[in-house]
């Protein structure tokens, strides 16, 4: 993200608090991980609790890209264009092993996929899994909020097993 020319520390702190609590993700799905993202927006997991329910159909109205699924070489230029069309400040969550590293499709001799979207665009948070559950995405959102504001809003979930 480009640094602003004039920076007022207190105003920036409030702005970041507002940004972190009203993230607008882009409506955007590449493969099976997108189904888990959609589940995250439904009533059971309810991403609206964290202010991120306003999924935008246009990159120009979004400040979060959730890359969720296999990035084929054919689709990669479109992903980059969509990212470039988002206004700053903007963030990227990578959801699932395919988008992180190629997942099950990364093998010697493969010719069709990008083995990690971070080779093409900057990534802020990685959510591993095949697919990650919606709770994983919500935790990724918490990590992003922490990155934007410098503090964590909710306690880290207890490890039960
Ligand atoms: S990580 Fe697994 S669930 Fe997600 S897009 Fe790849 S194959 Fe599908």
PDB file of N, CA and C in Angstrom, residues 84-140:
ATOM      1  N   UNK A  84      -5.683  -4.414  -9.140  1.00  0.00           N
ATOM      2  CA  UNK A  84      -5.221  -3.068  -9.504  1.00  0.00           C
ATOM      3  C   UNK A  84      -6.384  -2.073  -9.575  1.00  0.00           C
ATOM      4  N   UNK A  85      -7.585  -2.558  -9.828  1.00  0.00           N
ATOM      5  CA  UNK A  85      -8.747  -1.660  -9.908  1.00  0.00           C
ATOM      6  C   UNK A  85      -9.290  -1.279  -8.534  1.00  0.00           C
ATOM      7  N   UNK A  86      -8.845  -1.972  -7.487  1.00  0.00           N
ATOM      8  CA  UNK A  86      -9.320  -1.616  -6.139  1.00  0.00           C
ATOM      9  C   UNK A  86      -8.606  -0.350  -5.664  1.00  0.00           C
ATOM     10  N   UNK A  87      -9.355   0.585  -5.049  1.00  0.00           N
ATOM     11  CA  UNK A  87      -8.686   1.790  -4.536  1.00  0.00           C
ATOM     12  C   UNK A  87      -7.909   1.482  -3.255  1.00  0.00           C
ATOM     13  N   UNK A  88      -6.868   2.236  -2.998  1.00  0.00           N
ATOM     14  CA  UNK A  88      -6.098   2.083  -1.749  1.00  0.00           C
ATOM     15  C   UNK A  88      -6.792   2.845  -0.623  1.00  0.00           C
ATOM     16  N   UNK A  89      -6.655   2.445   0.629  1.00  0.00           N
ATOM     17  CA  UNK A  89      -5.911   1.272   1.080  1.00  0.00           C
ATOM     18  C   UNK A  89      -6.687  -0.007   0.786  1.00  0.00           C
ATOM     19  N   UNK A  90      -5.959  -1.070   0.449  1.00  0.00           N
ATOM     20  CA  UNK A  90      -6.608  -2.339   0.108  1.00  0.00           C
ATOM     21  C   UNK A  90      -5.785  -3.493   0.664  1.00  0.00           C
ATOM     22  N   UNK A  91      -6.473  -4.605   0.886  1.00  0.00           N
ATOM     23  CA  UNK A  91      -5.825  -5.745   1.514  1.00  0.00           C
ATOM     24  C   UNK A  91      -6.213  -7.038   0.798  1.00  0.00           C
ATOM     25  N   UNK A  92      -5.392  -8.062   1.017  1.00  0.00           N
ATOM     26  CA  UNK A  92      -5.644  -9.355   0.379  1.00  0.00           C
ATOM     27  C   UNK A  92      -5.546 -10.470   1.421  1.00  0.00           C
ATOM     28  N   UNK A  93      -6.601 -11.293   1.489  1.00  0.00           N
ATOM     29  CA  UNK A  93      -6.557 -12.533   2.272  1.00  0.00           C
ATOM     30  C   UNK A  93      -6.503 -13.673   1.271  1.00  0.00           C
ATOM     31  N   UNK A  94      -5.560 -14.575   1.444  1.00  0.00           N
ATOM     32  CA  UNK A  94      -5.499 -15.752   0.578  1.00  0.00           C
ATOM     33  C   UNK A  94      -6.086 -16.917   1.344  1.00  0.00           C
ATOM     34  N   UNK A  95      -7.108 -17.524   0.761  1.00  0.00           N
ATOM     35  CA  UNK A  95      -7.867 -18.570   1.452  1.00  0.00           C
ATOM     36  C   UNK A  95      -7.675 -19.897   0.732  1.00  0.00           C
ATOM     37  N   UNK A  96      -7.067 -20.856   1.416  1.00  0.00           N
ATOM     38  CA  UNK A  96      -6.936 -22.208   0.849  1.00  0.00           C
ATOM     39  C   UNK A  96      -5.573 -22.483   0.235  1.00  0.00           C
ATOM     40  N   UNK A  97      -5.238 -23.771   0.259  1.00  0.00           N
ATOM     41  CA  UNK A  97      -3.908 -24.188  -0.184  1.00  0.00           C
ATOM     42  C   UNK A  97      -3.660 -23.921  -1.664  1.00  0.00           C
ATOM     43  N   UNK A  98      -4.705 -24.006  -2.485  1.00  0.00           N
ATOM     44  CA  UNK A  98      -4.518 -23.761  -3.919  1.00  0.00           C
ATOM     45  C   UNK A  98      -3.972 -22.368  -4.162  1.00  0.00           C
ATOM     46  N   UNK A  99      -4.631 -21.369  -3.553  1.00  0.00           N
ATOM     47  CA  UNK A  99      -4.207 -19.989  -3.790  1.00  0.00           C
ATOM     48  C   UNK A  99      -2.899 -19.678  -3.070  1.00  0.00           C
ATOM     49  N   UNK A 100      -2.624 -20.408  -1.974  1.00  0.00           N
ATOM     50  CA  UNK A 100      -1.384 -20.158  -1.227  1.00  0.00           C
ATOM     51  C   UNK A 100      -0.175 -20.726  -1.977  1.00  0.00           C
ATOM     52  N   UNK A 101      -0.335 -21.981  -2.464  1.00  0.00           N
ATOM     53  CA  UNK A 101       0.857 -22.629  -3.029  1.00  0.00           C
ATOM     54  C   UNK A 101       0.557 -23.573  -4.191  1.00  0.00           C
ATOM     55  N   UNK A 102      -0.668 -23.615  -4.649  1.00  0.00           N
ATOM     56  CA  UNK A 102      -1.035 -24.560  -5.712  1.00  0.00           C
ATOM     57  C   UNK A 102      -1.790 -25.768  -5.178  1.00  0.00           C
ATOM     58  N   UNK A 103      -1.674 -26.023  -3.865  1.00  0.00           N
ATOM     59  CA  UNK A 103      -2.414 -27.120  -3.227  1.00  0.00           C
ATOM     60  C   UNK A 103      -2.213 -28.450  -3.932  1.00  0.00           C
ATOM     61  N   UNK A 104      -3.279 -29.217  -4.115  1.00  0.00           N
ATOM     62  CA  UNK A 104      -3.137 -30.553  -4.704  1.00  0.00           C
ATOM     63  C   UNK A 104      -2.749 -30.519  -6.182  1.00  0.00           C
ATOM     64  N   UNK A 105      -2.790 -29.347  -6.770  1.00  0.00           N
ATOM     65  CA  UNK A 105      -2.465 -29.263  -8.207  1.00  0.00           C
ATOM     66  C   UNK A 105      -1.013 -28.882  -8.463  1.00  0.00           C
ATOM     67  N   UNK A 106      -0.239 -28.706  -7.388  1.00  0.00           N
ATOM     68  CA  UNK A 106       1.175 -28.371  -7.564  1.00  0.00           C
ATOM     69  C   UNK A 106       1.981 -29.665  -7.615  1.00  0.00           C
ATOM     70  N   UNK A 107       2.387 -30.071  -8.753  1.00  0.00           N
ATOM     71  CA  UNK A 107       3.239 -31.258  -8.896  1.00  0.00           C
ATOM     72  C   UNK A 107       4.179 -31.020 -10.066  1.00  0.00           C
ATOM     73  N   UNK A 108       5.224 -31.811 -10.097  1.00  0.00           N
ATOM     74  CA  UNK A 108       6.240 -31.634 -11.141  1.00  0.00           C
ATOM     75  C   UNK A 108       5.594 -31.843 -12.514  1.00  0.00           C
ATOM     76  N   UNK A 109       5.777 -30.886 -13.366  1.00  0.00           N
ATOM     77  CA  UNK A 109       5.257 -31.029 -14.717  1.00  0.00           C
ATOM     78  C   UNK A 109       3.911 -30.365 -14.931  1.00  0.00           C
ATOM     79  N   UNK A 110       3.282 -29.849 -13.847  1.00  0.00           N
ATOM     80  CA  UNK A 110       1.994 -29.179 -14.048  1.00  0.00           C
ATOM     81  C   UNK A 110       2.227 -27.921 -14.883  1.00  0.00           C
ATOM     82  N   UNK A 111       1.263 -27.582 -15.693  1.00  0.00           N
ATOM     83  CA  UNK A 111       1.474 -26.481 -16.643  1.00  0.00           C
ATOM     84  C   UNK A 111       0.368 -25.426 -16.590  1.00  0.00           C
ATOM     85  N   UNK A 112      -0.566 -25.578 -15.654  1.00  0.00           N
ATOM     86  CA  UNK A 112      -1.770 -24.767 -15.784  1.00  0.00           C
ATOM     87  C   UNK A 112      -2.074 -23.825 -14.630  1.00  0.00           C
ATOM     88  N   UNK A 113      -1.376 -23.954 -13.508  1.00  0.00           N
ATOM     89  CA  UNK A 113      -1.768 -23.120 -12.356  1.00  0.00           C
ATOM     90  C   UNK A 113      -0.593 -22.286 -11.837  1.00  0.00           C
ATOM     91  N   UNK A 114      -0.947 -21.192 -11.138  1.00  0.00           N
ATOM     92  CA  UNK A 114       0.052 -20.363 -10.459  1.00  0.00           C
ATOM     93  C   UNK A 114       0.237 -20.955  -9.057  1.00  0.00           C
ATOM     94  N   UNK A 115       1.451 -21.269  -8.704  1.00  0.00           N
ATOM     95  CA  UNK A 115       1.702 -21.908  -7.398  1.00  0.00           C
ATOM     96  C   UNK A 115       1.911 -20.827  -6.327  1.00  0.00           C
ATOM     97  N   UNK A 116       0.863 -20.100  -6.048  1.00  0.00           N
ATOM     98  CA  UNK A 116       0.919 -19.049  -5.028  1.00  0.00           C
ATOM     99  C   UNK A 116       0.600 -17.695  -5.642  1.00  0.00           C
ATOM    100  N   UNK A 117      -0.541 -17.123  -5.229  1.00  0.00           N
ATOM    101  CA  UNK A 117      -0.952 -15.822  -5.780  1.00  0.00           C
ATOM    102  C   UNK A 117       0.000 -14.716  -5.313  1.00  0.00           C
ATOM    103  N   UNK A 118       0.756 -14.988  -4.218  1.00  0.00           N
ATOM    104  CA  UNK A 118       1.696 -13.947  -3.756  1.00  0.00           C
ATOM    105  C   UNK A 118       2.852 -13.732  -4.729  1.00  0.00           C
ATOM    106  N   UNK A 119       2.922 -14.549  -5.751  1.00  0.00           N
ATOM    107  CA  UNK A 119       3.910 -14.282  -6.813  1.00  0.00           C
ATOM    108  C   UNK A 119       3.438 -13.127  -7.699  1.00  0.00           C
ATOM    109  N   UNK A 120       2.133 -12.806  -7.629  1.00  0.00           N
ATOM    110  CA  UNK A 120       1.564 -11.791  -8.526  1.00  0.00           C
ATOM    111  C   UNK A 120       1.076 -10.536  -7.798  1.00  0.00           C
ATOM    112  N   UNK A 121       0.512 -10.704  -6.597  1.00  0.00           N
ATOM    113  CA  UNK A 121       0.004  -9.535  -5.857  1.00  0.00           C
ATOM    114  C   UNK A 121       0.428  -9.658  -4.391  1.00  0.00           C
ATOM    115  N   UNK A 122       0.534  -8.522  -3.666  1.00  0.00           N
ATOM    116  CA  UNK A 122       0.926  -8.616  -2.250  1.00  0.00           C
ATOM    117  C   UNK A 122      -0.185  -9.234  -1.404  1.00  0.00           C
ATOM    118  N   UNK A 123       0.206 -10.068  -0.459  1.00  0.00           N
ATOM    119  CA  UNK A 123      -0.773 -10.766   0.387  1.00  0.00           C
ATOM    120  C   UNK A 123      -0.585 -10.341   1.837  1.00  0.00           C
ATOM    121  N   UNK A 124      -1.692 -10.093   2.540  1.00  0.00           N
ATOM    122  CA  UNK A 124      -1.615  -9.680   3.944  1.00  0.00           C
ATOM    123  C   UNK A 124      -1.797 -10.839   4.906  1.00  0.00           C
ATOM    124  N   UNK A 125      -2.756 -11.739   4.620  1.00  0.00           N
ATOM    125  CA  UNK A 125      -3.053 -12.841   5.544  1.00  0.00           C
ATOM    126  C   UNK A 125      -3.240 -14.133   4.756  1.00  0.00           C
ATOM    127  N   UNK A 126      -2.659 -15.212   5.270  1.00  0.00           N
ATOM    128  CA  UNK A 126      -2.809 -16.533   4.653  1.00  0.00           C
ATOM    129  C   UNK A 126      -3.723 -17.390   5.531  1.00  0.00           C
ATOM    130  N   UNK A 127      -4.734 -18.010   4.941  1.00  0.00           N
ATOM    131  CA  UNK A 127      -5.623 -18.919   5.679  1.00  0.00           C
ATOM    132  C   UNK A 127      -5.486 -20.313   5.042  1.00  0.00           C
ATOM    133  N   UNK A 128      -4.688 -21.190   5.634  1.00  0.00           N
ATOM    134  CA  UNK A 128      -4.451 -22.493   5.004  1.00  0.00           C
ATOM    135  C   UNK A 128      -5.609 -23.464   5.207  1.00  0.00           C
ATOM    136  N   UNK A 129      -5.627 -24.509   4.390  1.00  0.00           N
ATOM    137  CA  UNK A 129      -6.662 -25.546   4.497  1.00  0.00           C
ATOM    138  C   UNK A 129      -7.131 -25.933   3.114  1.00  0.00           C
ATOM    139  N   UNK A 130      -7.797 -27.105   3.033  1.00  0.00           N
ATOM    140  CA  UNK A 130      -8.280 -27.561   1.718  1.00  0.00           C
ATOM    141  C   UNK A 130      -9.656 -28.212   1.890  1.00  0.00           C
ATOM    142  N   UNK A 131     -10.718 -27.432   1.989  1.00  0.00           N
ATOM    143  CA  UNK A 131     -10.708 -25.975   2.135  1.00  0.00           C
ATOM    144  C   UNK A 131     -10.634 -25.589   3.603  1.00  0.00           C
ATOM    145  N   UNK A 132     -10.261 -24.328   3.915  1.00  0.00           N
ATOM    146  CA  UNK A 132     -10.389 -23.866   5.300  1.00  0.00           C
ATOM    147  C   UNK A 132     -11.862 -23.736   5.642  1.00  0.00           C
ATOM    148  N   UNK A 133     -12.197 -23.946   6.883  1.00  0.00           N
ATOM    149  CA  UNK A 133     -13.601 -23.761   7.291  1.00  0.00           C
ATOM    150  C   UNK A 133     -13.908 -22.258   7.390  1.00  0.00           C
ATOM    151  N   UNK A 134     -15.194 -21.907   7.401  1.00  0.00           N
ATOM    152  CA  UNK A 134     -15.535 -20.475   7.535  1.00  0.00           C
ATOM    153  C   UNK A 134     -14.910 -19.840   8.781  1.00  0.00           C
ATOM    154  N   UNK A 135     -14.780 -20.622   9.867  1.00  0.00           N
ATOM    155  CA  UNK A 135     -14.146 -20.063  11.070  1.00  0.00           C
ATOM    156  C   UNK A 135     -12.712 -19.632  10.772  1.00  0.00           C
ATOM    157  N   UNK A 136     -12.060 -20.390   9.878  1.00  0.00           N
ATOM    158  CA  UNK A 136     -10.685 -20.037   9.482  1.00  0.00           C
ATOM    159  C   UNK A 136     -10.657 -18.684   8.795  1.00  0.00           C
ATOM    160  N   UNK A 137     -11.634 -18.460   7.934  1.00  0.00           N
ATOM    161  CA  UNK A 137     -11.697 -17.165   7.249  1.00  0.00           C
ATOM    162  C   UNK A 137     -11.954 -16.047   8.254  1.00  0.00           C
ATOM    163  N   UNK A 138     -12.846 -16.318   9.219  1.00  0.00           N
ATOM    164  CA  UNK A 138     -13.132 -15.290  10.231  1.00  0.00           C
ATOM    165  C   UNK A 138     -11.875 -14.974  11.038  1.00  0.00           C
ATOM    166  N   UNK A 139     -11.098 -16.011  11.359  1.00  0.00           N
ATOM    167  CA  UNK A 139      -9.843 -15.781  12.079  1.00  0.00           C
ATOM    168  C   UNK A 139      -8.879 -14.964  11.203  1.00  0.00           C
ATOM    169  N   UNK A 140      -8.894 -15.239   9.904  1.00  0.00           N
ATOM    170  CA  UNK A 140      -8.074 -14.452   8.981  1.00  0.00           C
ATOM    171  C   UNK A 140      -8.482 -12.987   9.004  1.00  0.00           C
TER     172      UNK A 140
END
